[in-house]
Amino acid sequence: MKQAPVNIKNKRATFDYELIDTYTAGIVLTGTEIKSIRLGKASLVDTFCYFANGELWVKNMHVAEYFYGSYNNHNARRERKLLLTRKELEKLERTSKDPGFTIVPVRLFINEKGLAKLVVALAKGKKQYDKREALKEKADKRDMERMFKR
């Protein structure tokens, strides 16, 4: 029995931030966490990444408790370590220290080997007028598509 592919997105990230560079990172998970993610019971709302002792961590990522987990269940919002190469970590840490830059999770998915991966992006915050402009472009694009459909 083949399950539907897991593809959990952080839609707010593309609206609030200008994504500059993306990286695909592995996540250190427990057994019940990966089972919940495979069922699609995770959320990237209000999630962010930070560096501690040269390691990249994701904070506020919600992974629902596994229904059949009993006493082995995990804490739903615990901090999870991300796995990247040393070069990628050094580059991210260097650039994230610049003012205005942050690291945000964009997408959580299961790869073809069955491993959970998190796409993180080096991002720069958008100003309010940039957000209004993005909304206007989206509405214009939708109107144009409607006009050509007729």
XYZ file of N, CA and C in Angstrom:
450
model
N 0.841 -1.183 0.000
C 0.000 0.000 0.000
C 0.882 1.241 0.000
N 0.748 2.059 -1.011
C 1.567 3.264 -1.156
C 0.849 4.457 -0.520
N 1.578 5.183 0.334
C 0.999 6.349 0.982
C 1.159 7.576 0.095
N 0.308 8.557 0.336
C 0.422 9.821 -0.388
C 1.700 10.519 0.054
N 2.383 11.205 -0.866
C 3.632 11.871 -0.498
C 3.384 13.008 0.499
N 4.298 13.126 1.452
C 4.201 14.162 2.479
C 4.910 15.402 1.957
N 4.208 16.520 1.937
C 4.774 17.777 1.465
C 4.118 18.908 2.256
N 4.718 19.253 3.394
C 4.165 20.272 4.278
C 4.913 21.576 4.028
N 4.169 22.636 3.690
C 4.792 23.907 3.319
C 4.531 24.988 4.364
N 5.438 25.937 4.420
C 5.293 27.128 5.248
C 4.933 28.263 4.292
N 3.652 28.440 4.017
C 3.195 29.432 3.036
C 3.495 30.851 3.486
N 3.514 31.067 4.777
C 3.748 32.407 5.325
C 5.179 32.877 5.054
N 6.123 31.943 4.946
C 7.527 32.299 4.754
C 7.748 33.042 3.441
N 7.109 32.594 2.364
C 7.311 33.260 1.079
C 6.630 34.620 1.039
N 5.621 34.820 1.889
C 4.942 36.107 1.942
C 5.717 37.107 2.791
N 6.245 36.659 3.920
C 6.938 37.553 4.850
C 8.404 37.784 4.509
N 9.015 36.860 3.766
C 10.453 36.936 3.511
C 10.759 36.819 2.026
N 11.878 37.409 1.649
C 12.441 37.220 0.317
C 13.474 36.118 0.465
N 13.231 34.965 -0.153
C 14.109 33.812 -0.002
C 15.318 33.975 -0.910
N 16.501 33.938 -0.328
C 17.729 34.182 -1.074
C 18.401 32.879 -1.497
N 18.564 31.960 -0.554
C 19.254 30.710 -0.838
C 18.580 29.594 -0.049
N 18.421 28.407 -0.649
C 17.763 27.307 0.046
C 18.725 26.132 0.230
N 18.512 25.390 1.301
C 19.306 24.211 1.626
C 18.358 23.106 2.078
N 18.690 21.862 1.728
C 17.906 20.722 2.178
C 18.666 20.053 3.308
N 18.017 19.988 4.476
C 18.665 19.456 5.676
C 17.918 18.229 6.187
N 18.664 17.310 6.759
C 18.063 16.185 7.454
C 17.651 16.634 8.849
N 16.802 15.864 9.506
C 16.333 16.202 10.845
C 16.583 15.008 11.760
N 17.028 15.286 12.980
C 17.187 14.234 13.979
C 15.833 14.054 14.665
N 15.217 12.874 14.470
C 13.874 12.602 14.988
C 13.866 11.325 15.823
N 12.840 11.201 16.644
C 12.617 9.948 17.371
C 11.638 9.098 16.560
N 11.409 7.881 17.000
C 10.553 6.951 16.258
C 9.122 7.419 16.099
N 8.531 7.969 17.155
C 7.139 8.395 17.051
C 7.007 9.667 16.213
N 8.060 10.487 16.168
C 8.001 11.715 15.364
C 7.944 11.396 13.872
N 8.779 10.490 13.411
C 8.793 10.161 11.983
C 7.474 9.502 11.574
N 6.874 8.726 12.481
C 5.583 8.103 12.170
C 4.496 9.167 12.015
N 4.517 10.192 12.859
C 3.538 11.277 12.743
C 3.754 12.078 11.470
N 5.016 12.337 11.117
C 5.311 13.094 9.896
C 4.855 12.313 8.673
N 5.063 11.011 8.662
C 4.615 10.186 7.527
C 3.106 10.203 7.377
N 2.394 10.450 8.477
C 0.936 10.585 8.418
C 0.519 12.007 8.054
N 1.494 12.938 7.930
C 1.204 14.315 7.559
C 0.784 15.182 8.730
N 1.076 14.768 9.937
C 0.642 15.491 11.135
C 1.754 16.382 11.665
N 2.181 17.350 10.856
C 3.219 18.300 11.262
C 2.850 19.679 10.729
N 3.425 20.705 11.344
C 3.132 22.076 10.937
C 4.389 22.922 11.066
N 4.579 23.841 10.123
C 5.726 24.745 10.137
C 5.333 26.178 10.475
N 4.138 26.383 11.026
C 3.671 27.724 11.372
C 4.512 28.259 12.532
N 4.964 29.502 12.433
C 5.781 30.175 13.457
C 7.079 29.437 13.761
N 7.652 28.786 12.787
C 8.883 28.030 12.979
C 10.076 28.870 12.546
N 11.185 28.732 13.249
C 12.411 29.421 12.857
C 13.617 28.573 13.233
N 14.782 28.934 12.678
C 16.015 28.206 12.932
C 17.019 29.132 13.611
N 17.894 28.544 14.414
C 18.937 29.315 15.080
C 20.171 28.439 15.260
N 21.307 29.102 15.494
C 22.558 28.401 15.721
C 22.869 28.336 17.204
N 23.331 27.175 17.669
C 23.807 26.992 19.037
C 25.015 26.062 18.984
N 26.159 26.555 19.420
C 27.410 25.784 19.424
C 27.771 25.248 18.038
N 27.563 26.039 17.005
C 27.904 25.633 15.646
C 26.936 24.643 15.029
N 25.824 24.372 15.685
C 24.815 23.453 15.164
C 23.542 24.225 14.853
N 22.835 23.792 13.820
C 21.589 24.439 13.426
C 20.412 23.685 14.046
N 19.522 24.429 14.715
C 18.361 23.858 15.384
C 17.094 24.514 14.849
N 16.013 23.752 14.794
C 14.720 24.295 14.406
C 13.856 24.347 15.666
N 13.193 25.478 15.844
C 12.389 25.692 17.040
C 10.934 25.928 16.633
N 10.010 25.465 17.452
C 8.564 25.654 17.277
C 7.952 24.792 16.183
N 8.660 23.828 15.633
C 8.064 22.941 14.637
C 7.134 21.975 15.372
N 5.868 21.966 14.986
C 4.876 21.125 15.661
C 4.760 19.796 14.938
N 5.065 18.721 15.652
C 4.842 17.364 15.157
C 3.896 16.717 16.160
N 2.681 16.427 15.719
C 1.646 15.897 16.619
C 2.094 14.576 17.230
N 1.621 14.319 18.435
C 1.949 13.060 19.096
C 1.343 11.904 18.308
N 2.085 10.818 18.246
C 1.639 9.631 17.529
C 0.535 8.947 18.348
N -0.553 8.586 17.699
C -1.724 8.037 18.393
C -1.391 6.761 19.163
N -0.569 5.900 18.572
C -0.240 4.619 19.195
C 1.075 4.669 19.974
N 1.532 5.844 20.344
C 2.853 6.006 20.943
C 2.973 5.647 22.404
N 1.910 5.592 23.145
C 1.873 5.307 24.590
C 2.880 6.162 25.350
N 3.656 5.565 26.242
C 4.603 6.334 27.042
C 5.846 6.737 26.247
N 6.038 6.192 25.060
C 7.194 6.521 24.218
C 7.002 7.806 23.417
N 5.855 8.462 23.547
C 5.569 9.642 22.738
C 6.532 10.775 23.019
N 6.630 11.666 22.059
C 7.548 12.804 22.107
C 6.801 14.078 22.492
N 7.549 15.108 22.825
C 6.987 16.436 23.069
C 6.702 17.060 21.702
N 5.528 17.599 21.498
C 5.100 18.060 20.176
C 5.932 19.228 19.639
N 6.398 20.139 20.499
C 7.121 21.311 20.031
C 8.575 21.354 20.497
N 9.206 20.219 20.620
C 10.586 20.212 21.084
C 11.525 20.728 19.983
N 12.712 21.166 20.391
C 13.704 21.644 19.423
C 14.357 20.439 18.761
N 14.566 20.538 17.448
C 15.141 19.427 16.699
C 16.384 19.890 15.959
N 17.407 19.051 15.961
C 18.679 19.371 15.316
C 18.577 19.117 13.815
N 19.151 20.033 13.028
C 19.179 19.879 11.576
C 20.567 19.435 11.145
N 20.617 18.612 10.110
C 21.874 18.046 9.637
C 22.232 18.641 8.284
N 23.341 19.379 8.248
C 23.877 19.961 7.020
C 25.379 19.709 6.994
N 25.998 19.904 5.835
C 27.455 19.762 5.773
C 28.110 20.940 6.488
N 29.360 20.754 6.876
C 30.072 21.797 7.607
C 30.180 23.084 6.793
N 30.437 22.952 5.495
C 30.533 24.149 4.634
C 29.221 24.922 4.610
N 28.119 24.183 4.476
C 26.808 24.836 4.449
C 26.507 25.516 5.781
N 26.845 24.845 6.881
C 26.614 25.426 8.200
C 27.422 26.709 8.395
N 28.695 26.677 7.993
C 29.542 27.861 8.151
C 29.031 29.019 7.311
N 28.633 28.728 6.075
C 28.116 29.780 5.193
C 26.813 30.376 5.752
N 25.913 29.511 6.207
C 24.652 29.981 6.783
C 24.887 30.814 8.040
N 25.784 30.360 8.901
C 26.042 31.083 10.148
C 26.650 32.452 9.860
N 27.552 32.500 8.889
C 28.190 33.771 8.514
C 27.170 34.775 7.983
N 26.326 34.321 7.077
C 25.378 35.246 6.451
C 24.183 35.569 7.335
N 23.816 34.663 8.228
C 22.669 34.945 9.093
C 23.004 35.970 10.168
N 24.286 36.209 10.422
C 24.681 37.219 11.408
C 24.507 38.638 10.871
N 24.430 38.794 9.554
C 24.208 40.116 8.967
C 22.824 40.613 9.364
N 22.687 41.925 9.595
C 21.372 42.441 9.996
C 20.318 42.250 8.899
N 19.124 41.858 9.310
C 18.014 41.685 8.376
C 17.876 40.282 7.825
N 18.865 39.424 8.061
C 18.812 38.064 7.536
C 18.405 37.080 8.625
N 17.679 36.047 8.223
C 17.254 34.998 9.142
C 17.170 33.681 8.378
N 17.005 32.608 9.107
C 16.875 31.287 8.494
C 15.474 30.766 8.823
N 14.692 30.487 7.779
C 13.322 30.023 7.979
C 13.101 28.680 7.278
N 12.379 27.767 7.919
C 11.995 26.520 7.262
C 10.902 26.796 6.226
N 11.035 26.201 5.067
C 10.096 26.450 3.976
C 9.217 25.231 3.700
N 9.814 24.025 3.741
C 9.068 22.831 3.338
C 9.601 21.609 4.078
N 8.696 20.727 4.466
C 9.033 19.460 5.111
C 8.510 18.353 4.212
N 9.377 17.402 3.881
C 8.949 16.320 2.994
C 9.674 15.024 3.341
N 9.172 13.928 2.793
C 9.801 12.617 2.925
C 10.425 12.290 1.573
N 11.736 12.008 1.551
C 12.402 11.728 0.275
C 12.147 10.291 -0.170
N 12.721 9.913 -1.306
C 12.458 8.591 -1.867
C 13.004 7.460 -0.993
N 13.968 7.737 -0.124
C 14.499 6.720 0.792
C 13.667 6.594 2.064
N 12.678 7.482 2.234
C 11.830 7.429 3.418
C 12.327 8.282 4.564
N 13.298 9.164 4.298
C 13.848 10.034 5.340
C 13.163 11.392 5.309
N 12.953 11.974 6.486
C 12.340 13.302 6.577
C 13.402 14.351 6.287
N 13.083 15.287 5.420
C 13.987 16.375 5.057
C 13.263 17.701 5.247
N 14.014 18.722 5.625
C 13.476 20.056 5.834
C 14.238 21.015 4.934
N 13.521 21.743 4.098
C 14.150 22.755 3.246
C 14.149 24.056 4.035
N 15.355 24.569 4.317
C 15.493 25.843 5.014
C 16.032 26.869 4.030
N 15.668 28.125 4.258
C 16.086 29.187 3.352
C 16.711 30.326 4.132
N 17.767 30.869 3.562
C 18.324 32.114 4.074
C 17.420 33.204 3.524
N 16.845 34.008 4.408
C 15.806 34.935 3.985
C 16.049 36.325 4.546
N 15.518 37.304 3.818
C 15.562 38.693 4.252
C 14.120 39.162 4.368
N 13.791 39.810 5.478
C 12.422 40.241 5.724
C 11.949 41.267 4.723
N 10.679 41.154 4.323
C 10.078 42.118 3.405
C 9.472 43.272 4.190
N 9.443 44.426 3.585
C 8.776 45.586 4.175
C 7.277 45.480 3.868
N 6.483 46.294 4.527
C 5.034 46.251 4.355
C 4.622 46.543 2.909
N 5.293 47.522 2.277
C 4.922 47.862 0.900
C 5.295 46.753 -0.076
N 6.340 45.973 0.232
C 6.683 44.827 -0.612
C 5.583 43.774 -0.552
N 5.007 43.581 0.634
C 3.939 42.596 0.791
C 2.698 43.026 0.024
N 2.372 44.331 0.087
C 1.200 44.820 -0.661
C 1.417 44.654 -2.161
N 2.640 44.909 -2.607
C 2.960 44.765 -4.028
C 2.828 43.300 -4.460
N 3.273 42.376 -3.614
C 3.163 40.948 -3.924
C 1.701 40.531 -4.035
N 0.854 41.035 -3.143
C -0.572 40.725 -3.210
C -1.201 41.273 -4.481
N -0.787 42.491 -4.873
C -1.331 43.092 -6.080
C -0.913 42.298 -7.323
N 0.346 41.856 -7.375
C 0.815 41.050 -8.503
C 0.062 39.726 -8.586
N -0.210 39.125 -7.438
C -0.939 37.860 -7.401
C -2.361 38.047 -7.926
N -3.007 39.140 -7.520
C -4.371 39.419 -7.990
C -4.378 39.709 -9.492
N -3.386 40.461 -9.979
C -3.294 40.758 -11.415
C -3.096 39.484 -12.226
N -2.246 38.610 -11.732
C -1.981 37.355 -12.432
C -3.254 36.507 -12.505
N -3.997 36.454 -11.397
C -5.247 35.696 -11.355
C -6.267 36.285 -12.334
N -6.360 37.632 -12.392
C -7.285 38.286 -13.330
C -6.921 38.000 -14.777
N -5.617 38.007 -15.085
C -5.177 37.735 -16.455
C -5.532 36.315 -16.856
N -5.335 35.354 -15.943
C -5.666 33.961 -16.237
C -7.168 33.790 -16.475
N -7.966 34.521 -15.726
C -9.424 34.466 -15.916
C -9.825 35.027 -17.273
N -9.151 36.113 -17.686
C -9.477 36.755 -18.969
C -9.146 35.802 -20.123
N -8.015 35.082 -20.019
C -7.624 34.190 -21.110
C -8.446 32.913 -21.123
N -9.037 32.532 -20.006
C -9.877 31.342 -19.972
C -11.146 31.533 -20.773
N -11.663 32.746 -20.772
C -12.931 33.015 -21.456
C -12.811 32.988 -22.928
